[in-house]
Short mmCIF file of C-alpha atoms and ligand atoms in Angstrom, two decimals:
data_model
loop_
_atom_site.label_atom_id
_atom_site.label_comp_id
_atom_site.label_asym_id
_atom_site.label_seq_id
_atom_site.Cartn_x
_atom_site.Cartn_y
_atom_site.Cartn_z
CA UNK A 782 9.69 -27.58 -1.09
CA UNK A 783 6.63 -26.46 0.74
CA UNK A 784 3.33 -28.27 0.31
CA UNK A 785 1.37 -25.25 0.97
CA UNK A 786 3.18 -22.14 0.81
CA UNK A 787 1.47 -19.30 2.73
CA UNK A 788 -0.69 -17.06 0.65
CA UNK A 789 0.53 -13.54 1.15
CA UNK A 790 -2.13 -11.12 -0.15
CA UNK A 791 -0.57 -8.65 -2.94
CA UNK A 792 -0.95 -4.74 -2.24
CA UNK A 793 -3.56 -3.01 -4.33
CA UNK A 794 -1.94 -1.29 -7.39
CA UNK A 795 -1.44 2.20 -6.85
CA UNK A 796 -2.66 4.31 -9.70
CA UNK A 797 -1.51 7.59 -8.41
CA UNK A 798 1.98 8.33 -9.61
CA UNK A 799 2.47 11.15 -7.45
CA UNK A 800 4.56 10.94 -4.11
CA UNK A 801 2.25 11.34 -1.17
CA UNK A 802 -0.75 9.99 -3.07
CA UNK A 803 -2.27 6.38 -3.24
CA UNK A 804 -5.34 5.80 -5.27
CA UNK A 805 -6.57 1.93 -5.62
CA UNK A 806 -9.98 0.53 -7.16
CA UNK A 807 -11.35 -2.06 -5.29
CA UNK A 808 -14.44 -4.26 -5.62
CA UNK A 809 -16.43 -6.53 -3.47
CA UNK A 810 -17.68 -9.55 -5.51
CA UNK A 811 -19.01 -13.10 -5.39
CA UNK A 812 -16.03 -15.24 -6.08
CA UNK A 813 -14.68 -18.87 -4.79
CA UNK A 814 -12.01 -19.87 -2.63
CA UNK A 815 -10.57 -23.19 -1.51
CA UNK A 816 -10.91 -23.58 2.17
CA UNK A 817 -10.42 -27.07 1.67
CA UNK A 818 -8.32 -28.72 -0.96
CA UNK A 819 -10.41 -29.25 -4.25
CA UNK A 820 -13.57 -28.20 -2.87
CA UNK A 821 -14.07 -24.68 -3.67
CA UNK A 822 -16.53 -22.56 -1.59
CA UNK A 823 -18.78 -19.87 -2.62
CA UNK A 824 -17.43 -16.59 -0.93
CA UNK A 825 -17.82 -12.80 -0.92
CA UNK A 826 -14.51 -11.27 -1.52
CA UNK A 827 -12.70 -8.17 -2.35
CA UNK A 828 -10.42 -7.72 -5.47
CA UNK A 829 -8.03 -5.36 -6.94
CA UNK A 830 -10.19 -3.65 -9.81
CA UNK A 831 -7.38 -1.95 -11.56
CA UNK A 832 -6.93 -4.79 -13.84
CA UNK A 833 -9.59 -7.25 -15.46
CA UNK A 834 -7.34 -10.52 -14.42
CA UNK A 835 -6.89 -9.77 -10.99
CA UNK A 836 -8.77 -12.11 -8.86
CA UNK A 837 -10.61 -11.65 -5.67
CA UNK A 838 -9.03 -13.57 -2.58
CA UNK A 839 -9.51 -14.28 0.87
CA UNK A 840 -8.14 -12.24 2.85
CA UNK A 841 -8.59 -9.62 0.16
CA UNK A 842 -5.69 -7.50 -1.21
CA UNK A 843 -3.31 -5.27 1.23
CA UNK A 844 -3.90 -1.53 1.20
CA UNK A 845 -0.53 -0.07 1.62
CA UNK A 846 0.05 3.48 2.35
CA UNK A 847 3.00 5.54 3.95
CA UNK A 848 2.20 7.91 6.84
CA UNK A 849 0.91 10.98 5.70
CA UNK A 850 -0.41 9.71 2.29
CA UNK A 851 -3.53 10.91 0.96
CA UNK A 852 -5.60 7.94 0.10
CA UNK A 853 -8.29 7.40 -2.40
CA UNK A 854 -10.08 4.14 -2.80
CA UNK A 855 -12.56 3.91 -5.51
CA UNK A 856 -15.12 1.24 -4.44
CA UNK A 857 -17.66 -0.76 -6.43
CA UNK A 858 -20.12 -3.10 -4.62
CA UNK A 859 -20.76 -6.03 -7.04
CA UNK A 860 -22.42 -8.07 -4.16
CA UNK A 861 -26.57 -8.64 -4.26
CA UNK A 862 -26.44 -6.82 -0.83
CA UNK A 863 -25.54 -3.19 0.27
CA UNK A 864 -22.27 -2.92 2.08
CA UNK A 865 -19.76 -0.45 3.34
CA UNK A 866 -15.96 -0.46 4.25
CA UNK A 867 -14.75 0.41 7.62
CA UNK A 868 -10.97 1.24 7.92
CA UNK A 869 -10.77 -0.42 11.31
CA UNK A 870 -8.18 1.53 13.62
CA UNK A 871 -7.34 4.52 11.44
CA UNK A 872 -8.35 7.95 12.70
CA UNK A 873 -10.26 9.60 9.83
CA UNK A 874 -13.06 12.03 8.95
CA UNK A 875 -16.17 10.94 10.16
CA UNK A 876 -18.11 10.49 6.69
CA UNK A 877 -15.11 8.12 5.65
CA UNK A 878 -15.45 5.62 8.48
CA UNK A 879 -17.74 3.31 6.42
CA UNK A 880 -20.20 2.81 9.08
CA UNK A 881 -24.30 3.05 9.03
CA UNK A 882 -23.84 6.04 11.41
CA UNK A 883 -21.54 7.80 8.91
CA UNK A 884 -22.84 7.04 5.61
CA UNK A 885 -25.67 5.42 3.37
CA UNK A 886 -24.76 1.82 2.65
CA UNK A 887 -23.32 1.36 -0.80
CA UNK A 888 -26.29 -0.46 -2.95
CA UNK A 889 -25.49 -3.31 -5.29
CA UNK A 890 -23.97 -2.00 -8.50
CA UNK A 891 -23.10 1.44 -6.93
CA UNK A 892 -19.78 2.98 -6.14
CA UNK A 893 -18.33 5.21 -3.29
CA UNK A 894 -15.09 7.07 -3.10
CA UNK A 895 -13.33 6.78 0.20
CA UNK A 896 -10.82 9.63 0.88
CA UNK A 897 -8.68 10.08 3.79
CA UNK A 898 -5.22 10.95 4.97
CA UNK A 899 -3.16 7.94 6.19
CA UNK A 900 -2.01 9.95 9.37
CA UNK A 901 -1.27 6.70 11.53
CA UNK A 902 1.42 4.21 10.90
CA UNK A 903 0.30 0.64 12.23
CA UNK A 904 -1.35 -2.42 11.15
CA UNK A 905 -5.04 -1.95 10.55
CA UNK A 906 -7.52 -3.95 8.40
CA UNK A 907 -10.58 -3.17 6.56
CA UNK A 908 -14.04 -4.73 6.36
CA UNK A 909 -17.72 -4.30 6.12
CA UNK A 910 -19.95 -2.61 8.62
CA UNK A 911 -23.24 -3.64 7.30
CA UNK A 912 -24.37 -7.14 8.53
CA UNK A 913 -20.89 -7.65 9.52
CA UNK A 914 -21.52 -10.81 11.18
CA UNK A 915 -22.35 -12.20 7.90
CA UNK A 916 -20.38 -10.11 5.44
CA UNK A 917 -16.94 -10.66 7.38
CA UNK A 918 -17.53 -14.56 7.88
CA UNK A 919 -18.25 -15.02 3.89
CA UNK A 920 -14.77 -13.50 3.27
CA UNK A 921 -14.64 -9.77 3.36
CA UNK A 922 -11.72 -8.59 5.15
CA UNK A 923 -8.26 -7.53 4.24
CA UNK A 924 -5.00 -6.13 5.71
CA UNK A 925 -4.12 -2.35 5.74
CA UNK A 926 -0.59 -1.25 6.51
CA UNK A 927 0.49 2.28 7.06
CA UNK A 928 4.21 2.43 6.95
CA UNK A 929 6.12 4.31 9.78
CA UNK A 930 8.33 7.09 8.30
CA UNK A 931 9.84 8.29 11.53
CA UNK A 932 10.70 4.86 13.23
CA UNK A 933 13.77 3.16 12.35
CA UNK A 934 13.01 -0.13 10.04
CA UNK A 935 13.64 -3.33 12.13
CA UNK A 936 16.02 -5.48 10.54
CA UNK A 937 14.46 -8.56 9.55
CA UNK A 938 14.44 -11.14 6.87
CA UNK A 939 10.57 -11.20 6.19
CA UNK A 940 7.87 -9.10 7.11
CA UNK A 941 4.21 -10.93 6.88
CA UNK A 942 0.81 -9.84 7.61
CA UNK A 943 -0.92 -12.80 9.26
CA UNK A 944 -4.75 -12.69 9.20
CA UNK A 945 -6.30 -15.32 11.60
CA UNK A 946 -9.65 -16.54 11.01
CA UNK A 947 -11.94 -19.32 11.21
CA UNK A 948 -14.85 -20.48 8.75
CA UNK A 949 -17.49 -23.09 9.22
CA UNK A 950 -17.48 -25.34 6.02
CA UNK A 951 -19.61 -28.31 5.06
CA UNK A 952 -17.96 -31.77 3.91
CA UNK A 953 -18.72 -30.62 0.24
CA UNK A 954 -16.83 -27.17 0.56
CA UNK A 955 -20.17 -25.08 0.98
CA UNK A 956 -20.20 -22.39 3.51
CA UNK A 957 -22.30 -23.94 6.50
CA UNK A 958 -25.75 -21.90 6.60
CA UNK A 959 -26.15 -22.95 10.19
CA UNK A 960 -25.60 -20.51 13.06
CA UNK A 961 -26.57 -22.37 16.16
CA UNK A 962 -27.66 -21.16 19.89
CA UNK A 963 -23.70 -21.65 20.69
CA UNK A 964 -22.78 -19.40 17.90
CA UNK A 965 -25.11 -16.69 18.71
CA UNK A 966 -23.85 -16.74 22.33
CA UNK A 967 -20.01 -17.11 21.43
CA UNK A 968 -19.88 -15.64 18.19
CA UNK A 969 -19.81 -18.05 15.18
CA UNK A 970 -17.31 -20.50 15.35
CA UNK A 971 -15.70 -22.29 12.55
CA UNK A 972 -14.48 -25.94 11.98
CA UNK A 973 -11.51 -24.88 10.03
CA UNK A 974 -8.96 -22.32 11.41
CA UNK A 975 -7.14 -20.18 8.83
CA UNK A 976 -4.02 -18.21 8.44
CA UNK A 977 -4.37 -15.82 5.30
CA UNK A 978 -7.32 -17.91 4.06
CA UNK A 979 -5.54 -21.14 4.30
CA UNK A 980 -5.49 -24.17 6.60
CA UNK A 981 -2.00 -24.83 7.92
CA UNK A 982 0.00 -23.07 5.36
CA UNK A 983 3.81 -23.22 5.50
CA UNK A 984 6.74 -20.90 5.40
CA UNK A 985 10.42 -21.30 4.99
CA UNK A 986 12.60 -19.31 7.20
CA UNK A 987 16.59 -19.27 7.69
CA UNK A 988 17.68 -20.87 10.90
CA UNK A 989 18.75 -17.77 13.39
CA UNK A 990 16.72 -15.42 11.33
CA UNK A 991 14.21 -12.69 12.65
CA UNK A 992 10.71 -11.73 11.09
CA UNK A 993 8.40 -9.13 11.77
CA UNK A 994 4.66 -10.42 11.81
CA UNK A 995 1.60 -8.22 11.87
CA UNK A 996 -1.40 -10.11 13.39
CA UNK A 997 -4.82 -9.64 13.23
CA UNK A 998 -8.00 -11.64 14.47
CA UNK A 999 -10.43 -11.33 11.89
CA UNK A 1000 -12.67 -14.07 13.33
CA UNK A 1001 -16.25 -13.50 14.08
CA UNK A 1002 -15.95 -14.88 17.56
CA UNK A 1003 -12.77 -16.89 18.09
CA UNK A 1004 -9.87 -15.98 20.45
CA UNK A 1005 -6.58 -17.05 19.41
CA UNK A 1006 -4.15 -17.98 22.16
CA UNK A 1007 -0.93 -18.08 20.19
CA UNK A 1008 2.08 -20.02 20.94
CA UNK A 1009 5.37 -20.82 18.96
CA UNK A 1010 7.36 -23.81 19.17
CA UNK A 1011 10.84 -23.04 20.94
CA UNK A 1012 10.18 -19.40 20.36
CA UNK A 1013 8.68 -16.64 21.73
CA UNK A 1014 6.60 -13.23 20.70
CA UNK A 1015 8.64 -10.04 21.05
CA UNK A 1016 5.61 -7.51 20.93
CA UNK A 1017 6.44 -4.26 19.25
CA UNK A 1018 3.04 -2.75 18.38
CA UNK A 1019 -0.40 -2.81 19.29
CA UNK A 1020 -3.49 -1.58 17.40
CA UNK A 1021 -2.20 2.05 17.22
CA UNK A 1022 1.33 1.59 15.85
CA UNK A 1023 4.42 0.99 17.66
CA UNK A 1024 4.37 0.69 21.53
CA UNK A 1025 6.88 2.58 23.92
CA UNK A 1026 8.97 -0.50 24.99
CA UNK A 1027 9.04 -3.95 23.62
CA UNK A 1028 8.21 -7.02 25.83
CA UNK A 1029 8.37 -10.87 25.36
CA UNK A 1030 5.65 -13.16 25.95
CA UNK A 1031 5.22 -17.04 25.39
CA UNK A 1032 1.67 -16.60 24.72
CA UNK A 1033 -0.16 -13.98 23.07
CA UNK A 1034 -4.01 -13.93 23.27
CA UNK A 1035 -5.36 -11.90 20.13
CA UNK A 1036 -9.17 -11.21 20.57
CA UNK A 1037 -11.31 -10.48 17.75
CA UNK A 1038 -10.50 -7.10 16.06
CA UNK A 1039 -7.22 -6.73 17.87
CA UNK A 1040 -3.73 -6.30 16.26
CA UNK A 1041 -0.19 -7.14 17.51
CA UNK A 1042 2.98 -6.56 15.71
CA UNK A 1043 5.69 -9.13 16.78
CA UNK A 1044 9.22 -10.02 16.24
CA UNK A 1045 10.00 -13.68 16.00
CA UNK A 1046 13.06 -15.58 15.79
CA UNK A 1047 14.03 -19.14 14.80
CA UNK A 1048 16.61 -20.75 16.86
CA UNK A 1049 17.38 -24.36 15.60
CA UNK A 1050 18.98 -26.08 12.70
CA UNK A 1051 18.60 -26.48 9.02
CA UNK A 1052 15.75 -28.73 8.47
CA UNK A 1053 14.14 -28.35 11.88
CA UNK A 1054 10.43 -27.76 11.91
CA UNK A 1055 8.26 -25.28 14.00
CA UNK A 1056 4.69 -24.37 14.31
CA UNK A 1057 2.62 -21.52 15.40
CA UNK A 1058 -0.63 -22.77 17.15
CA UNK A 1059 -3.40 -21.63 19.04
CA UNK A 1060 -4.24 -23.01 22.57
CA UNK A 1061 -7.31 -23.01 24.81
CA UNK A 1062 -8.13 -19.77 26.37
CA UNK A 1063 -10.94 -19.55 28.97
CA UNK A 1064 -13.16 -17.02 27.80
CA UNK A 1065 -16.45 -17.97 29.91
CA UNK A 1066 -19.49 -19.91 29.63
CA UNK A 1067 -17.20 -23.30 30.67
CA UNK A 1068 -16.26 -23.88 27.29
CA UNK A 1069 -14.25 -27.06 26.88
CA UNK A 1070 -10.83 -27.37 25.84
CA UNK A 1071 -10.64 -28.46 22.20
CA UNK A 1072 -6.54 -29.06 22.49
CA UNK A 1073 -4.14 -27.11 20.42
CA UNK A 1074 -4.66 -26.23 16.68
CA UNK A 1075 -1.88 -25.93 14.28
CA UNK A 1076 -2.02 -22.75 12.34
CA UNK A 1077 1.00 -22.35 10.54
CA UNK A 1078 4.11 -24.63 9.98
CA UNK A 1079 7.76 -23.24 9.83
CA UNK A 1080 10.49 -24.98 7.91
CA UNK A 1081 14.02 -24.05 8.65
CA UNK A 1082 16.12 -23.98 5.67
CA UNK A 1083 18.40 -21.86 3.55
CA UNK A 1084 21.42 -21.62 5.46
CA UNK A 1085 22.12 -19.82 8.71
CA UNK A 1086 21.35 -16.10 8.90
CA UNK A 1087 23.74 -13.70 10.44
CA UNK A 1088 22.68 -12.84 14.06
CA UNK A 1089 20.09 -10.14 14.09
CA UNK A 1090 20.94 -6.92 15.61
CA UNK A 1091 19.59 -5.77 19.26
CA UNK A 1092 16.03 -4.81 19.45
CA UNK A 1093 16.07 -1.21 20.91
CA UNK A 1094 14.96 -1.13 24.39
CA UNK A 1095 12.68 2.04 23.42
CA UNK A 1096 10.88 2.15 20.32
CA UNK A 1097 9.01 5.47 20.23
CA UNK A 1098 7.93 8.21 22.52
CA UNK A 1099 4.23 7.28 22.96
CA UNK A 1100 2.66 10.60 23.30
CA UNK A 1101 0.03 10.73 26.02
CA UNK A 1102 -3.56 10.89 24.24
CA UNK A 1103 -5.29 12.28 27.26
CA UNK A 1104 -4.17 13.79 30.46
CA UNK A 1105 -5.50 11.57 33.29
CA UNK A 1106 -6.29 13.71 36.45
CA UNK A 1107 -8.52 12.36 39.28
CA UNK A 1108 -11.00 14.97 38.49
CA UNK A 1109 -11.59 13.21 34.86
CA UNK A 1110 -15.13 12.38 34.43
CA UNK A 1111 -15.78 8.83 34.46
CA UNK A 1112 -18.29 7.31 32.18
CA UNK A 1113 -19.62 3.57 32.75
CA UNK A 1114 -20.66 1.16 30.02
CA UNK A 1115 -22.12 -2.23 31.22
CA UNK A 1116 -22.33 -5.21 28.65
CA UNK A 1117 -25.01 -7.52 29.33
CA UNK A 1118 -27.01 -10.21 27.70
CA UNK A 1119 -30.41 -11.64 27.96
CA UNK A 1120 -32.19 -14.95 26.51
CA UNK A 1121 -35.07 -13.71 24.59
CA UNK A 1122 -37.38 -16.76 24.32
CA UNK A 1123 -36.72 -18.68 20.82
CA UNK A 1124 -35.14 -15.87 19.33
CA UNK A 1125 -31.73 -16.55 20.95
CA UNK A 1126 -29.84 -13.97 23.06
CA UNK A 1127 -29.95 -10.16 22.91
CA UNK A 1128 -26.97 -7.84 23.85
CA UNK A 1129 -26.92 -4.70 25.60
CA UNK A 1130 -24.79 -1.77 26.56
CA UNK A 1131 -26.30 0.22 29.33
CA UNK A 1132 -29.37 -1.76 29.05
CA UNK A 1133 -29.95 -0.43 25.53
CA UNK A 1134 -29.59 -2.51 22.52
CA UNK A 1135 -28.53 -1.28 18.88
CA UNK A 1136 -30.32 -0.12 16.87
CA UNK A 1137 -32.52 1.11 19.64
CA UNK A 1138 -29.87 3.13 21.43
CA UNK A 1139 -29.59 6.74 22.26
CA UNK A 1140 -26.17 8.15 21.17
CA UNK A 1141 -23.59 9.24 23.87
CA UNK A 1142 -23.11 13.17 23.62
CA UNK A 1143 -19.77 14.52 24.33
CA UNK A 1144 -17.87 17.65 23.53
CA UNK A 1145 -14.82 18.04 21.22
CA UNK A 1146 -11.61 18.09 22.96
CA UNK A 1147 -12.73 16.88 26.22
CA UNK A 1148 -11.06 13.91 28.24
CA UNK A 1149 -13.03 11.25 29.97
CA UNK A 1150 -12.41 7.60 31.47
CA UNK A 1151 -14.42 4.95 30.13
CA UNK A 1152 -15.03 2.28 32.53
CA UNK A 1153 -16.32 -0.89 30.47
CA UNK A 1154 -17.91 -3.82 32.70
CA UNK A 1155 -18.66 -7.26 31.45
CA UNK A 1156 -21.52 -8.20 33.57
CA UNK A 1157 -21.81 -11.52 31.61
CA UNK A 1158 -20.10 -14.81 32.20
CA UNK A 1159 -17.80 -14.24 29.00
CA UNK A 1160 -15.12 -11.96 27.50
CA UNK A 1161 -16.05 -9.18 25.15
CA UNK A 1162 -13.59 -7.40 23.00
CA UNK A 1163 -14.71 -3.69 23.07
CA UNK A 1164 -13.89 -1.58 19.97
CA UNK A 1165 -14.12 2.34 19.62
CA UNK A 1166 -13.99 4.10 16.14
CA UNK A 1167 -12.36 7.11 15.34
CA UNK A 1168 -10.21 7.35 18.47
CA UNK A 1169 -7.16 5.60 20.05
CA UNK A 1170 -7.48 5.03 23.70
CA UNK A 1171 -4.99 4.32 26.59
CA UNK A 1172 -5.96 1.47 28.67
CA UNK A 1173 -5.38 2.39 32.12
CA UNK A 1174 -6.21 -0.89 34.07
CA UNK A 1175 -7.65 -4.30 33.81
CA UNK A 1176 -9.39 -6.11 36.38
CA UNK A 1177 -7.79 -3.43 38.90
CA UNK A 1178 -4.40 -4.24 37.62
CA UNK A 1179 -2.78 -1.12 36.23
CA UNK A 1180 -1.65 -1.24 32.78
CA UNK A 1181 2.08 -0.27 32.68
CA UNK A 1182 2.90 -0.66 29.04
CA UNK A 1183 2.62 2.44 26.88
CA UNK A 1184 0.71 2.13 23.81
CA UNK A 1185 -2.29 3.05 21.87
CA UNK A 1186 -5.43 0.50 21.42
CA UNK A 1187 -8.67 0.70 19.54
CA UNK A 1188 -10.01 -2.66 20.75
CA UNK A 1189 -9.66 -4.24 24.26
CA UNK A 1190 -10.76 -7.38 25.82
CA UNK A 1191 -12.84 -7.20 28.72
CA UNK A 1192 -12.74 -10.42 30.63
CA UNK A 1193 -15.95 -11.88 32.04
CA UNK A 1194 -17.13 -10.35 35.18
CA UNK A 1195 -14.32 -7.70 34.83
CA UNK A 1196 -13.85 -4.15 34.51
CA UNK A 1197 -11.41 -2.31 32.03
CA UNK A 1198 -10.66 1.54 32.44
CA UNK A 1199 -9.34 3.55 29.50
CA UNK A 1200 -8.87 7.18 28.82
CA UNK A 1201 -9.96 8.74 25.49
CA UNK A 1202 -9.80 12.39 24.33
CA UNK A 1203 -12.88 13.44 22.00
CA UNK A 1204 -10.88 14.78 18.87
CA UNK A 1205 -12.74 14.06 15.87
CA UNK A 1206 -16.37 15.38 15.35
CA UNK A 1207 -19.08 13.23 14.31
CA UNK A 1208 -21.05 9.88 15.11
CA UNK A 1209 -18.55 7.24 15.95
CA UNK A 1210 -19.70 3.56 16.74
CA UNK A 1211 -18.37 1.49 19.75
CA UNK A 1212 -19.16 -2.23 20.06
CA UNK A 1213 -18.25 -5.63 21.01
CA UNK A 1214 -16.15 -6.80 18.16
CA UNK A 1215 -17.87 -10.55 18.46
CA UNK A 1216 -19.68 -9.78 15.42
CA UNK A 1217 -22.88 -11.79 16.50
CA UNK A 1218 -23.05 -9.84 19.51
CA UNK A 1219 -22.51 -6.48 17.89
CA UNK A 1220 -25.23 -7.13 15.34
CA UNK A 1221 -27.50 -8.41 18.07
CA UNK A 1222 -27.43 -5.24 20.03
CA UNK A 1223 -23.81 -4.72 21.69
CA UNK A 1224 -23.24 -1.62 19.84
CA UNK A 1225 -23.49 1.98 20.50
CA UNK A 1226 -22.71 5.27 19.39
CA UNK A 1227 -20.84 8.47 20.81
CA UNK A 1228 -21.64 11.65 19.26
CA UNK A 1229 -18.84 14.29 19.39
CA UNK A 1230 -20.17 17.93 19.08
CA UNK A 1231 -18.29 21.09 18.77
CU1 C2O B 2489 -13.58 -3.88 13.10
CU2 C2O B 2489 -16.81 -1.40 13.98
O1 C2O B 2489 -15.15 -2.53 13.37
CU1 CU B 2490 -19.35 -9.46 23.03
#
């Protein structure tokens, strides 16, 4: 019935029979993937290594755990280059964070065992933290769900993880090797937009039904400004799990690295078609509007669904991560860029360009307010490892919604403030999640000391 049914990455097979434990075997390999019909593209991808026949996919297999599970990921690198895995968003011990600040990269042919407790429920994702601009672009990214054991499950007909991306492919299907000046400035932009590695896939949904979507933007630089035809997004969660109270929007901006959990409901009749699309968002540098792009087709079929129950007005008590008092020390970060002759732009945080940065030294248990200012003509999605934060204000407008974030968009010329408590010890990275910016300097480290 559907021409291109949506690919939903299967979960990694759990080899640990005990309750409370998850053990999975994962490999990064060279593989092929059809972004365009009949024209396979050479990619780098994750594969479930628990069986010989399991194929590498883009996105990689879903890592699924329950809140509190002890997770063991036995990882083997079968790529020709060193790599690591970063568990984007999850709070875990520093030596499991998968960055070059926390471990030696896993060399070709080598293995590494990641062990952590999945303490936070939410929608996360995993990806390399070595040459991330290249490795994620080539296909190394995958969804990661930690199920909530405390919250009431939502009554939905389907729960899907939609991984948004774009890729630059040549007519013959090969991955483009060109990263032009505009790509360096805005993040590499693809000519094919993808949902779960596919161009314009489709789903079936019953008229009147409700679904839960977990959304992540895995693109190097593209911003997704999402719209649904004749439907709205009811936002129930952010990066750090469920938010305090749901809210509805017509348009949902998802910057690189961010996650949103939403409920969608399909009003309409049997046979109606709907679509999810991305529309222009002005992220700076006077980029022209390329017009809307279709992401996902929805076909209403299968008979009318019974009316879904009311969504509760309060989803969870979101504990304050940090007590903000007027005496809370303020730490300022200024994001800037500079043209460096023929070598293209370099990017800076407080005038320093990674890897030539000095770590910010802080004490465990302290709360501070971070003020991030974009001193450039463009937006930057700012990501902090190892900790959630609470957004206090964006561009002078107080944030009234209560929820946890690990990535926040800082609009061109504007300032965002958030509070954070330094709980976990170790060296944690923070950076712009436009991967070309991060790898060209817009990255730093905060060292939490006892
Ligand atoms: Cu999603 Cu430092 O990364
Ligand atoms: Cu940036």
